[in-house]
Coordinates of C-alpha atoms in Angstrom, one line a residue:
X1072 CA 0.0 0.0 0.0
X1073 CA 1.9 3.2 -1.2
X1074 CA 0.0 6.5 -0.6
X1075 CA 2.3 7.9 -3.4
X1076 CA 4.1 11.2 -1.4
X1077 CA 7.0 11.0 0.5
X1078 CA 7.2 13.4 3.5
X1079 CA 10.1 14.8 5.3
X1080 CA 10.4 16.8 8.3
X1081 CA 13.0 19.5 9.2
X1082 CA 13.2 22.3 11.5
X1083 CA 12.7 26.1 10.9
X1084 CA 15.2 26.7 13.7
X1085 CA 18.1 24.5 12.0
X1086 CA 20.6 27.0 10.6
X1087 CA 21.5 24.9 7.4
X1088 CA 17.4 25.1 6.7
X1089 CA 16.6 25.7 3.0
X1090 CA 14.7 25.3 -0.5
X1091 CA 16.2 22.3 -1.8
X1092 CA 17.4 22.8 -5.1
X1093 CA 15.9 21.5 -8.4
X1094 CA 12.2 21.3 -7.3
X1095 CA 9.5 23.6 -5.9
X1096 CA 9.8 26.0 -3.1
X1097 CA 6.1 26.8 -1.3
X1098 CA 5.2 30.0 0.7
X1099 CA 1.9 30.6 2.5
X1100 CA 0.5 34.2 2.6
X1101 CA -2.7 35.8 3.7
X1102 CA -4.4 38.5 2.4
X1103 CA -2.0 40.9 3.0
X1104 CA 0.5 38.9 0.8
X1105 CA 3.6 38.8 3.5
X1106 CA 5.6 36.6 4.1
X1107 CA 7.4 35.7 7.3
X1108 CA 10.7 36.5 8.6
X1109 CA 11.9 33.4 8.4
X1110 CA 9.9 32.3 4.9
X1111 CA 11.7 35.4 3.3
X1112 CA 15.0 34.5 4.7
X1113 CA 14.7 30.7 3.1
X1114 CA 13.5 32.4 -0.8
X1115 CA 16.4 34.5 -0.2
X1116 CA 16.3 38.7 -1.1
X1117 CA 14.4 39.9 -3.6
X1118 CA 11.3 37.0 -2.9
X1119 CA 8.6 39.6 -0.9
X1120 CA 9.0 42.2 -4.4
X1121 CA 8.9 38.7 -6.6
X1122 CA 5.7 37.8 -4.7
X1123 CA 4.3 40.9 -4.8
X1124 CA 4.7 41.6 -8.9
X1125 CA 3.6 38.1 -9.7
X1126 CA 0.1 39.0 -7.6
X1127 CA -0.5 42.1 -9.3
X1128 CA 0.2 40.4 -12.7
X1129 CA -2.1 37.3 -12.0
X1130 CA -4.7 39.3 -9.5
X1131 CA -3.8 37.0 -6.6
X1132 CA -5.0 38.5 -3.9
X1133 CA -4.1 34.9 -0.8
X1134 CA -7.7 34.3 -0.4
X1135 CA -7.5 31.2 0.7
X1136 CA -7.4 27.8 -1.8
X1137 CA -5.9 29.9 -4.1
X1138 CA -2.2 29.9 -5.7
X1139 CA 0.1 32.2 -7.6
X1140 CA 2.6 29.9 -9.6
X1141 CA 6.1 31.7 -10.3
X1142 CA 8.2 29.3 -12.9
X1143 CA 11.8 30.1 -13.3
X1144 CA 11.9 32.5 -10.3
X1145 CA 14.8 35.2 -10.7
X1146 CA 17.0 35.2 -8.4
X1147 CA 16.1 31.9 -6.5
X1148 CA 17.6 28.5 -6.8
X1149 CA 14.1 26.5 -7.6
X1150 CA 12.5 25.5 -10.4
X1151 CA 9.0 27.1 -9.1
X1152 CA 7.6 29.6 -6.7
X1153 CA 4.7 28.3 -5.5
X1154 CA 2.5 30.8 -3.2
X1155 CA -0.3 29.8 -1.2
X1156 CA -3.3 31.8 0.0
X1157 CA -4.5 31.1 3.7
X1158 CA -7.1 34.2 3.9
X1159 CA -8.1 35.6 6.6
X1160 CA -9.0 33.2 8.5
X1161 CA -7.5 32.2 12.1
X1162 CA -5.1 29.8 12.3
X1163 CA -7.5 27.6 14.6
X1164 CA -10.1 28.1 13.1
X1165 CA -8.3 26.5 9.3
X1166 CA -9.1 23.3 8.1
X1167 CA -5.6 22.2 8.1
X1168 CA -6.4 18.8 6.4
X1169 CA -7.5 20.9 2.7
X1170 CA -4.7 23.5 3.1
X1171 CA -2.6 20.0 3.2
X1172 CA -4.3 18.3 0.3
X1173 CA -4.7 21.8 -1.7
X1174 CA -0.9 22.2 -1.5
X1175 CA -0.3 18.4 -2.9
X1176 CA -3.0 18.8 -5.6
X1177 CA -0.5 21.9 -6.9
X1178 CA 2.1 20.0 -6.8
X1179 CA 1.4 17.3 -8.4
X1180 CA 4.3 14.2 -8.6
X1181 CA 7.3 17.5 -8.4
X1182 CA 9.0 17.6 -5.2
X1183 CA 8.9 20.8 -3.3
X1184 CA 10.3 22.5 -0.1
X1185 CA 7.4 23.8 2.2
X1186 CA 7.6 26.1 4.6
X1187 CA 5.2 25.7 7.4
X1188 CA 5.1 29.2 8.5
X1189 CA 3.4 32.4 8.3
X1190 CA 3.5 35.8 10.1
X1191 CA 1.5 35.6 13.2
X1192 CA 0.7 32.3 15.4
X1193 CA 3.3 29.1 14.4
X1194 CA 1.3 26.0 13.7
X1195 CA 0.6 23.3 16.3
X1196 CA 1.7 19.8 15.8
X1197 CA -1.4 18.8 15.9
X1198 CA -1.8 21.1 12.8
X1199 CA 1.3 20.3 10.9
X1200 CA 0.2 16.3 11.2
X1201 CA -3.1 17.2 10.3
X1202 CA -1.6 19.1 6.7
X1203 CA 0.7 16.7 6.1
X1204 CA -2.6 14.2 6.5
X1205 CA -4.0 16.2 3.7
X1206 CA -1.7 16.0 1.9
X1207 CA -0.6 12.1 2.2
X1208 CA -4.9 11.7 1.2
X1209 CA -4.7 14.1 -2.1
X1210 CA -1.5 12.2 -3.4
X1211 CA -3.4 8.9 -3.4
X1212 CA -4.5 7.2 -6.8
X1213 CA -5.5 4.1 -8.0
X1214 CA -4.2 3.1 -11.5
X1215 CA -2.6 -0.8 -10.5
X1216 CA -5.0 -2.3 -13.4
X1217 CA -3.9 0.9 -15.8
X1218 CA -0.8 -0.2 -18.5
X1219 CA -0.1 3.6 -19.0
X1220 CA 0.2 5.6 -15.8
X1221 CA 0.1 9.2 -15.2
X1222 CA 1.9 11.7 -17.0
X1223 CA 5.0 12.8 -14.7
X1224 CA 4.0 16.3 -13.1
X1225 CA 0.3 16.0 -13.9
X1226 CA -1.7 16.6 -10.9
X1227 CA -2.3 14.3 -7.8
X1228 CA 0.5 12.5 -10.3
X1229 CA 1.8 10.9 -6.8
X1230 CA 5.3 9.7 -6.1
X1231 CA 6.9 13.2 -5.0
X1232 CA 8.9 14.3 -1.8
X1233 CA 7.6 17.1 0.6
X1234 CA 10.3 18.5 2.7
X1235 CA 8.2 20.2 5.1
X1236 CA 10.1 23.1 7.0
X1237 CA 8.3 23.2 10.5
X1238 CA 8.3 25.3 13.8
X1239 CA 9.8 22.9 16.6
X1240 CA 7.1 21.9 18.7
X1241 CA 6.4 19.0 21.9
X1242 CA 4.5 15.9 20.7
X1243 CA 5.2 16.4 16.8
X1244 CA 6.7 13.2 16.5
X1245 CA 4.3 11.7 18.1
X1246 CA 1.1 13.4 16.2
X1247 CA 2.9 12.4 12.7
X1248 CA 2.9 9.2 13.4
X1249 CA -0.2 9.2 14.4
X1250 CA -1.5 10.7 11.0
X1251 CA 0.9 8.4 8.9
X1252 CA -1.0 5.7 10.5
X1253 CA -5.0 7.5 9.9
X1254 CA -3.5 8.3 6.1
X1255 CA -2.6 4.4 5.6
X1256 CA -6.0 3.3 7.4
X1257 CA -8.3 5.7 5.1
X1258 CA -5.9 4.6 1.8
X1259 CA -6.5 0.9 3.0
X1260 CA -10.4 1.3 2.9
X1261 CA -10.1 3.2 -0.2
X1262 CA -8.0 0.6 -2.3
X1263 CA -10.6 -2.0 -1.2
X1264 CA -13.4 0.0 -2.6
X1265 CA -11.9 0.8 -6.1
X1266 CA -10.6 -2.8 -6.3
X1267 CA -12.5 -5.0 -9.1
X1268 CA -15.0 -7.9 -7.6
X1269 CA -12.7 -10.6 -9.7
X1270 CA -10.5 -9.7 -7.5
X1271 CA -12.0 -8.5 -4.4
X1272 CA -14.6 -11.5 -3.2
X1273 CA -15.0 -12.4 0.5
X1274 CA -12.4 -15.1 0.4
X1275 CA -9.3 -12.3 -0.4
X1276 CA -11.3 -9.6 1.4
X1277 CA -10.7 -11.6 4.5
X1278 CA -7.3 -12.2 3.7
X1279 CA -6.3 -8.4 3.0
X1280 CA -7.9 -7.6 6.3
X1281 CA -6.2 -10.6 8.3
X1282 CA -3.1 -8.8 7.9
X1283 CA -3.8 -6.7 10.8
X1284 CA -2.1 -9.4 12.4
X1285 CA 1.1 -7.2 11.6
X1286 CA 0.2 -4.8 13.8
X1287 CA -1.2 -6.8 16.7
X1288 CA -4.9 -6.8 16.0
X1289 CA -6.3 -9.9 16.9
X1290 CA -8.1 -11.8 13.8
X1291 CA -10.8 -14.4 13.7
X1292 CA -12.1 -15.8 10.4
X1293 CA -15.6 -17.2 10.1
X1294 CA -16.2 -19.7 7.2
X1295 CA -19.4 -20.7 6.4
X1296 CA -19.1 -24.1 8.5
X1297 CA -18.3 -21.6 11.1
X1298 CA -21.4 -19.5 10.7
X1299 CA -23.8 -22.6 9.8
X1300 CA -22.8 -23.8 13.7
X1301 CA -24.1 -20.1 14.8
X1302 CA -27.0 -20.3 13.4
X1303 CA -26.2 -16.7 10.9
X1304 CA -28.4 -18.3 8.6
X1305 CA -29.6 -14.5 6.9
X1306 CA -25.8 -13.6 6.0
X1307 CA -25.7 -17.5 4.0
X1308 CA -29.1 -16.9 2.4
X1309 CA -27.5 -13.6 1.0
X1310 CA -24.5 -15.7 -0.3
X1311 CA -26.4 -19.1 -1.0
X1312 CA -26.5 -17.7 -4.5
X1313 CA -23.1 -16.8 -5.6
X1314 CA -20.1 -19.4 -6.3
X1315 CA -18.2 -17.6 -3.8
X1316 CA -18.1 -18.6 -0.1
X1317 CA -19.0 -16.2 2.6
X1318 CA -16.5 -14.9 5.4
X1319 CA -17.1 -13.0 8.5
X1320 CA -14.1 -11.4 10.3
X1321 CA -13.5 -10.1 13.6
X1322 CA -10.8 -7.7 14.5
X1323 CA -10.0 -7.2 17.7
X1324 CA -7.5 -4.3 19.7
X1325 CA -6.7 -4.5 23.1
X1326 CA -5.2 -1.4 23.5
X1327 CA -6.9 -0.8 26.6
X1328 CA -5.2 -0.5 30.4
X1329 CA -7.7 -3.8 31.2
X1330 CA -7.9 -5.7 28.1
X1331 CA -11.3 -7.2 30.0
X1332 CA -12.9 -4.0 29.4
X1333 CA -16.1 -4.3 26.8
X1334 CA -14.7 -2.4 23.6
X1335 CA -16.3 -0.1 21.2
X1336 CA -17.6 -1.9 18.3
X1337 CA -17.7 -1.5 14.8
X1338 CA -19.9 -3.7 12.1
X1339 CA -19.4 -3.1 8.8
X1340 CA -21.4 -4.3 5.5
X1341 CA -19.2 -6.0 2.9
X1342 CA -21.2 -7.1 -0.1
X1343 CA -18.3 -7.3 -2.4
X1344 CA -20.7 -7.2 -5.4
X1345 CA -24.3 -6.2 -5.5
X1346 CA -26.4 -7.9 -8.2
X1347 CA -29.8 -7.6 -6.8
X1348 CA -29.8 -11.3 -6.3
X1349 CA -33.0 -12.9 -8.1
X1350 CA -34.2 -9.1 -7.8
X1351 CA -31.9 -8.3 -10.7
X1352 CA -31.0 -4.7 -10.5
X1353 CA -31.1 -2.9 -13.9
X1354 CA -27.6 -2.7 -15.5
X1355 CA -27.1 0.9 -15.8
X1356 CA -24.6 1.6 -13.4
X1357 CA -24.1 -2.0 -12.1
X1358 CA -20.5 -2.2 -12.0
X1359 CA -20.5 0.2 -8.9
X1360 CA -21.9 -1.9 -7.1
X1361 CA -18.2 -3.7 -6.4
X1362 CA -18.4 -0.4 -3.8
X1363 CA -20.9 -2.0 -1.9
X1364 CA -18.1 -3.3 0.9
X1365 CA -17.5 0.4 1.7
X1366 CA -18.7 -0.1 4.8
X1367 CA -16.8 -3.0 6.0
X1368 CA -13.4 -1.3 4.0
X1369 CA -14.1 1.8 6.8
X1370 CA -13.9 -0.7 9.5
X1371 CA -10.7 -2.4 8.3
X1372 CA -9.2 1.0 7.6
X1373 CA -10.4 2.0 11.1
X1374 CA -8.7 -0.7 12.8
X1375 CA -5.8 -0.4 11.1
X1376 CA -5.7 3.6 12.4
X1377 CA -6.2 2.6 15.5
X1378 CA -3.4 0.0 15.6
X1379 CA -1.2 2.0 13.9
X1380 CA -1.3 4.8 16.9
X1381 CA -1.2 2.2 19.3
X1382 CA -4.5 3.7 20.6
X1383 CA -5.7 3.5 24.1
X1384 CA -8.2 1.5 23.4
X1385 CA -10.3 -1.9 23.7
X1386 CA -11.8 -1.9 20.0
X1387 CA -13.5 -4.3 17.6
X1388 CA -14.4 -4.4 14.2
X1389 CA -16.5 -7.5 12.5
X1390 CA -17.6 -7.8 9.3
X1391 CA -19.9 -9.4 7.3
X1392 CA -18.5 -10.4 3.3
X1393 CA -20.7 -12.3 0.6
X1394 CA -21.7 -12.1 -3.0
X1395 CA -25.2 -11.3 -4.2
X1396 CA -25.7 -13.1 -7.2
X1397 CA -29.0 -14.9 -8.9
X1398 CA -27.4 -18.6 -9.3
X1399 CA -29.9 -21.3 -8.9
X1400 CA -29.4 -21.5 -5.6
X1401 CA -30.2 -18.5 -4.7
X1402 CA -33.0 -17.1 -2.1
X1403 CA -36.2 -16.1 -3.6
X1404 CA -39.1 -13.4 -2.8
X1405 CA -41.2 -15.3 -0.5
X1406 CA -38.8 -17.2 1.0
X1407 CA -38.3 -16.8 4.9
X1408 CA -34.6 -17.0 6.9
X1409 CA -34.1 -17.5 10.5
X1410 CA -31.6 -15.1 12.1
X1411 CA -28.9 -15.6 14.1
X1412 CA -31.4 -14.0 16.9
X1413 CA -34.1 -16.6 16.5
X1414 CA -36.0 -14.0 14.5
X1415 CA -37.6 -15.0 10.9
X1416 CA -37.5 -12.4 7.6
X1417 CA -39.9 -12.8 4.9
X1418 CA -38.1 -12.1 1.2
X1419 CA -39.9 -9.7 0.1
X1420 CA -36.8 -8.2 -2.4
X1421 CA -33.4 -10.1 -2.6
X1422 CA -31.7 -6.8 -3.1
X1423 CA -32.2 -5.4 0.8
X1424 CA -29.4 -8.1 1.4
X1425 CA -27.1 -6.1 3.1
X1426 CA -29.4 -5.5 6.3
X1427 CA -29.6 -9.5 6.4
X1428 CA -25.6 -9.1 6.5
X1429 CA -25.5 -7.0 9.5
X1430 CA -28.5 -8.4 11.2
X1431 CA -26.4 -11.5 11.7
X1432 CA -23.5 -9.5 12.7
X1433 CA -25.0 -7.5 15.0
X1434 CA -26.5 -9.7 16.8
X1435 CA -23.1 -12.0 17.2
X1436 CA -21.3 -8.9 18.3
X1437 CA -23.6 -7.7 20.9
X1438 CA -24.2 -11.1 22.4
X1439 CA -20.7 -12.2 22.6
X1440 CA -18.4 -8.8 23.3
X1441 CA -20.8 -7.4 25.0
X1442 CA -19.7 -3.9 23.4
X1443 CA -19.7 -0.2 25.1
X1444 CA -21.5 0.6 21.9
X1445 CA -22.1 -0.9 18.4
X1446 CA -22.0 1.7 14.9
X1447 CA -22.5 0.0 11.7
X1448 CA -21.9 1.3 8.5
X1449 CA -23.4 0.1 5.6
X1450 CA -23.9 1.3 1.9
X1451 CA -27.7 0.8 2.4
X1452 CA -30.1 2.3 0.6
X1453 CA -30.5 4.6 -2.4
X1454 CA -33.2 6.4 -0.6
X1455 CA -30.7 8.3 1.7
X1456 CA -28.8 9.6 -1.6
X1457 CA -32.6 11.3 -2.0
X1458 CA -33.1 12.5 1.6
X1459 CA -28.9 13.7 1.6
X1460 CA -27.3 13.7 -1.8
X1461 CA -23.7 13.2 -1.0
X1462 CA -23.2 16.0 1.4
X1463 CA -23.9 14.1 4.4
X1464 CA -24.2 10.2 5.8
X1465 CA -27.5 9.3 7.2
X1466 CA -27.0 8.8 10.9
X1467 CA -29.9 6.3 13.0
X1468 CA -29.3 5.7 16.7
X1469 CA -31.2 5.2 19.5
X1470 CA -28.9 7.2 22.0
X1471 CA -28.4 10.9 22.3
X1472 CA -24.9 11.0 23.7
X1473 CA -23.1 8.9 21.2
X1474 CA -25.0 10.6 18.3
X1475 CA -24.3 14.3 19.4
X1476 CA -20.6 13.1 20.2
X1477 CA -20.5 11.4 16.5
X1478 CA -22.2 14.6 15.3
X1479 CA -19.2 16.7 16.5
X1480 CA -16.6 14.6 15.4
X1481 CA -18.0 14.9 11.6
X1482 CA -18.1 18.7 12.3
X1483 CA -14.0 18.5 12.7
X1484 CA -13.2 16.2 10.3
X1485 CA -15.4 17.4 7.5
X1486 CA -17.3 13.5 7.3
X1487 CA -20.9 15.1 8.3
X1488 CA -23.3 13.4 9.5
X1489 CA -27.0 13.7 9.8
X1490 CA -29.4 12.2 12.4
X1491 CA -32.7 10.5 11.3
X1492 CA -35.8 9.4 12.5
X1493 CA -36.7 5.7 14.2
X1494 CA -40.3 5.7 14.9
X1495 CA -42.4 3.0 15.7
X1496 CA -44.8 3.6 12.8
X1497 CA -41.7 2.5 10.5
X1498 CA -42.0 -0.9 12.7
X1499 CA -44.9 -1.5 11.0
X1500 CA -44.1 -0.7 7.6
X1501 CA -42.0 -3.8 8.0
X1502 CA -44.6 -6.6 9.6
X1503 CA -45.2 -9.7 7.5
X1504 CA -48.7 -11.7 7.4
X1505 CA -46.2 -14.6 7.5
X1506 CA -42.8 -14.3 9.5
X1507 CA -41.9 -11.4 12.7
X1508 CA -40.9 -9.2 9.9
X1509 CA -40.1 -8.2 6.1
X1510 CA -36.5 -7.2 4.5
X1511 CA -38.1 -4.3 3.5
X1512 CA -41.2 -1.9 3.9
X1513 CA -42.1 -0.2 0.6
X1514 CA -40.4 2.9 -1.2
X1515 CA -41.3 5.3 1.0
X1516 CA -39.3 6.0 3.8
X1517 CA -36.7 3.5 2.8
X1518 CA -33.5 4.2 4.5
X1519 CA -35.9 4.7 8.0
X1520 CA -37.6 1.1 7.5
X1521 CA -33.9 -0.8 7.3
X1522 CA -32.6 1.0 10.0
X1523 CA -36.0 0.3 12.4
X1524 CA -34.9 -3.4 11.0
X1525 CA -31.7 -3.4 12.2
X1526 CA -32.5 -1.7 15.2
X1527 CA -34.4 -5.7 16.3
X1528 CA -30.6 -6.6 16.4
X1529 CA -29.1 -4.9 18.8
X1530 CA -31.4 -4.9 22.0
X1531 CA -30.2 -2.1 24.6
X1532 CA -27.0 -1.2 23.5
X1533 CA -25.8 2.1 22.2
X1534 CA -26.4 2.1 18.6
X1535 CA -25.5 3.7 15.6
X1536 CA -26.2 2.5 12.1
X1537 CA -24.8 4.9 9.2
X1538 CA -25.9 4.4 5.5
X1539 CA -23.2 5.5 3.6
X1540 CA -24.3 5.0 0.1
X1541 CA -24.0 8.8 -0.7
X1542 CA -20.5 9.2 0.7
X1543 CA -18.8 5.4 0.2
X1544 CA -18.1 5.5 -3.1
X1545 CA -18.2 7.6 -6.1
X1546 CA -18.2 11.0 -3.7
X1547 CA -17.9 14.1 -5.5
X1548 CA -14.2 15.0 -5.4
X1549 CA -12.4 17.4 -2.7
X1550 CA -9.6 18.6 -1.3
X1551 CA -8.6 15.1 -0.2
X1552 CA -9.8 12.7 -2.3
X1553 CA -9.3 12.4 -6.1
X1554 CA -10.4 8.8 -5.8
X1555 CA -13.8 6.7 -6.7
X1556 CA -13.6 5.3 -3.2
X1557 CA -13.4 8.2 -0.6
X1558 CA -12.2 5.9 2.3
X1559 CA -14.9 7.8 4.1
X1560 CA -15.5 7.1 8.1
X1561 CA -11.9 6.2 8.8
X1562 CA -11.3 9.8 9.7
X1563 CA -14.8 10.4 11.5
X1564 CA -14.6 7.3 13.3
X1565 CA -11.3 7.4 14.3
X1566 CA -12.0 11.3 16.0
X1567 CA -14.8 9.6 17.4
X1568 CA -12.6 7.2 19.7
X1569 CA -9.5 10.0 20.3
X1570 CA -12.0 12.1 21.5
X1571 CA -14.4 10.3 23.6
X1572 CA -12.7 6.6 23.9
X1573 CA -9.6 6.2 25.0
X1574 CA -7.7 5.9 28.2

C-alpha cells in the first residue's frame, strides 16, 4: 500500500534550513501577501518584491485555496515559486487537512520545499500532522489495473517528496505518526473500494484484512461451516447464490489499560458485489456496485488507524463479506430466513441483502463482546442519496450522547453526519402476514424502514447505524480525495474514539 508522497520533516530553527534545489519551493500568505521573517529568509532577497509583482500580474489576492505559480523565479535556486493563499482566516479556526491536500494537488508528482510558517501564530503539531494528512490523502491514486500511468507532473501524479520546514514543537513526532497511521487506514479502505469484484470476493477480502495481524490486531475468520454452527443463517441466504463462499471477520485491539474491558464496536457491511440477487437490478450503473463493501473497507481502515497509533483502546471491528448473485441456488421473494437471533424475515426483495448481513453480525457482536457501543456502516439504501445527496451520511441511533458526540466529530473532520428518525410507525411498515418481519417496507421512507430493521438486532446497546451510500463510493471529489472510493468514516470514526474513547 503506497499513498504515493514522501514526507520529510525538518526544523525552521536549524541553521543549514533551506529550499532544496531543483524542485518547488512553497510559501503561505494571507491577504495581505507577507511573508514571514523566516519564509523570506529561506526564498532568499528579492522574494517579498517577486511575490508581490507576480500578484498584481495574476490578480492573486491569498484568499484562501488559491495559488500564484512563479516558474523560473529570478533570483532563487528553484524550479518554481509556488505561493499559497491562507485568507483571513484564524489559524484555529483552518481546516488544516485541505490546506494540506490543496498544496499536494498543486504539486502534483514535483518535489517541493514547504515552509510551514506564516506571520503571526506558528502551527501546532497537531496542525502540521493534520496538513501533512491532507496531503498524504490528495497524493493517493488508483491506476494498478492501468498499462499507461500518469503523465510525470500532472496533478495528484503521486510519487513526489515534501520537505516540510516546520516550527519545533512538543508531541510532533508523536502526532505524525499518528496521522501516517489515519493516512494508511483511510488509503486501505479506499483501495478495497476501487478494487475489481474478480478480484475483491469475501475469500481475499478476508485475507487483505487478516493482515492486521502485523500490527497486533487480533483476527478471527468465520467460514461458512463456522457461521452454519451459529445459526447466521440470513448472512448465508445472502450468499447461498453466488459461487463464492462467505466470510465473517473479527478484528480485535486491546489497546486498553484492562484488556477485560467491553470495547467499542464496529460492524461493517461488505457485499463485495451487488447484483440484486434474483431481484436483478437494472444494468445501468451495475458495475459500482463492487463499492458495496465500503462499509466493512471503513472498518478495516479503522482498525488499522487505531493499531497504527497504538490507541488507548479496547476496539473491535467484524464484518460481514458475501456475493449477491442470482445462481440457482439462490433465495427467492417469499422465502423466509431464521436469524442468528431466533427471529424469521420474509423475502420480500433479494436486493435489501445487506441488512440481512449485519443483522447476523450485529446480533453476534452484541451477544458475545458485550460492546460499550455498536456503529455500523453500511452502503444501504439509495433512498438516503434522495433525503442527503452526497453531502452528508445518514446517521440512525437510539442514543443521544453517542450521536451528538459522532455529530461533533464529523463537524472537525469534515465526514458530516446527519441524524434520522426511528419511529415505531416505520415498525410497522415492515410486519409480515407470515414471519416477525419483512426485508423491506415499501419505497417510502426506505433508509428509515432498514434501520428500524436493524434496530431488532441490537437490544439495549448504544447504537448507531450509518448508511453511507451517498458518501462510500463515487463521492464528489475534494480537497482530499481524487479517488472513486473516498475511504470515508476512517477519519470520523477514528476522532470519534480519540476524542471520547480512550484511556
Amino acid at each position: 500500500m503506497a499513498d504515493g508522497i514522501s514526507i520529510e520533516i525538518e526544523s525552521l530553527a536549524a541553521s543549514g534550513a533551506q529550499a532544496k534545489p531543483g524542485g518547488d519551493l512553497v510559501l503561505f500568505v494571507g491577504e495581505d501577501l507577507a511573508l514571514s521573517p523566516r519564509a523570506a529568509e529561506i526564498a532568499g532577497p528579492g522574494a517579498a518584491e517577486l511575490v508581490a509583482r507576480g500578484a498584481s500580474v495574476e490578480r492573486f489576492k491569498g484568499k484562501a485555496q488559491s495559488a500564484l505559480v512563479l516558474t523560473a523565479p529570478s533570483g532563487l535556486a528553484v524550479e518554481r515559486l509556488v505561493v499559497i493563499g491562507t485568507g483571513a482566516e484564524e489559524a484555529s479556526a483552518r481546516d488544516w487537512a485541505a490546506l494540506g491536500g490543496y498544496t499536494s494537488g498543486k504539486l502534483g508528482s514535483r518535489s517541493a520545499t514547504v515552509v510551514l510558517e506564516w506571520p503571526g501564530t506558528a502551527p501546532s503539531s497537531d496542525e502540521v500532522a493534520a496538513f501533512s494528512l491532507g496531503a498524504r490523502l490528495r497524493a493517493y491514486r488508483f491506476d494498478r489495473y492501468k498499462s499507461k500511468k500518469s503523465p510525470e507532473g500532472e496533478e495528484n501524479g503521486g510519487g513526489g517528496r515534501l520537505t516540510l520546514l516546520v516550527p519545533e514543537n512538543a508531541g510532533l513526532k508523536k502526532a505524525l505518526r499518528g496521522a501516517e497511521g489515519l493516512a494508511e487506514g483511510v488509503i486501505l479502505a479506499r483501495e478495497l473500494v476501487n478494487e475489481p469484484p474478480n478480484v475483491l470476493d469475501p475469500e481475499e477480502f478476508a485475507r487483505r484484512a487478516s493482515a492486521l495481524e502485523k500490527l497486533g490486531v487480533e483476527i478471527e475468520v468465520l467460514d461458512e461451516k463456522d457461521m452454519k454452527k451459529l445459526g447466521m443463517r440470513a448472512l448465508l441466504a445472502v450468499a447461498q447464490g453466488s459461487a463464492k463462499e462467505a466470510r465473517v471477520v473479527i478484528m480485535r485491539w486491546n489497546g486498553g489499560e484492562d484488556a477485560s474491558e467491553a470495547p467499542v464496536a464496529f460492524i461493517g457491511k461488505g457485499v463485495t458485489f451487488d447484483s440484486g440477487g434474483v431481484s436483478i437490478k437494472g444494468s445501468g450503473g451495475m458495475e459500482d456496485m463492487k463499492g458495496d463493501m465500503a462499509g466493512a473497507a471503513c472498518v478495516v481502515g479503522l482498525m488499522h488507524a487505531l493499531a497504527s497509533r497504538k490507541a488507548k483502546v479496547n476496539a473491535l471491528g467484524a464484518i460481514g463479506l458475501v456475493e449477491n448473485m442470482p445462481d440457482g441456488k439462490a433465495q427467492r421473494p417469499g422465502d423466509i430466513v431464521t436469524s442468528m437471533s431466533g427471529q424469521t424475515i420474509e423475502i420480500i426483495n433479494t436486493d435489501a441483502e445487506g441488512r440481512l448481513v449485519l443483522a447476523d453480525v450485529l446480533w453476534h457482536v452484541q451477544q458475545t463482546y458485550k460492546p460499550r457501543f455498536m456503529i455500523d456502516l453500511a452502503t444501504l439504501t439509495g433512498a438516503i442519496l434522495v433525503a442527503l445527496g452526497q453531502e452528508f451520511a445518514g446517521m440512525f441511533s437510539n442514543n443521544d450522547e453517542l450521536a451528538q458526540r459522532l455529530s461533533a466529530a464529523g463537524e472537525a473532520t469534515g465526514e458530516k453526519v446527519w441524524r434520522m428518525p426511528l419511529a415505531p410507525g416505520f415498525d410497522k411498515l415492515i410486519e409480515s402476514k407470515f414471519a416477525d418481519m419483512k426485508n423491506t417496507g415499501g419505497r417510502h421512507g426506505g433508509s428509515a424502514t432498514a434501520a428500524q430493521f436493524l434496530k431488532r438486532y441490537v437490544n439495549d446497546v448504544p447504537w448507531i447505524h450509518l448508511d453511507i451510500a451517498g458518501v462510500g463510493m463515487g463521492s464528489p471529489a475534494t480537497e482530499l480525495n481524487r479517488s472513486w472510493g473516498s475511504g470515508w468514516g476512517v477519519r470520523l470514526l477514528d476522532r470519534l474514539v480519540r476524542d471520547h474513547y480512550e484511556a
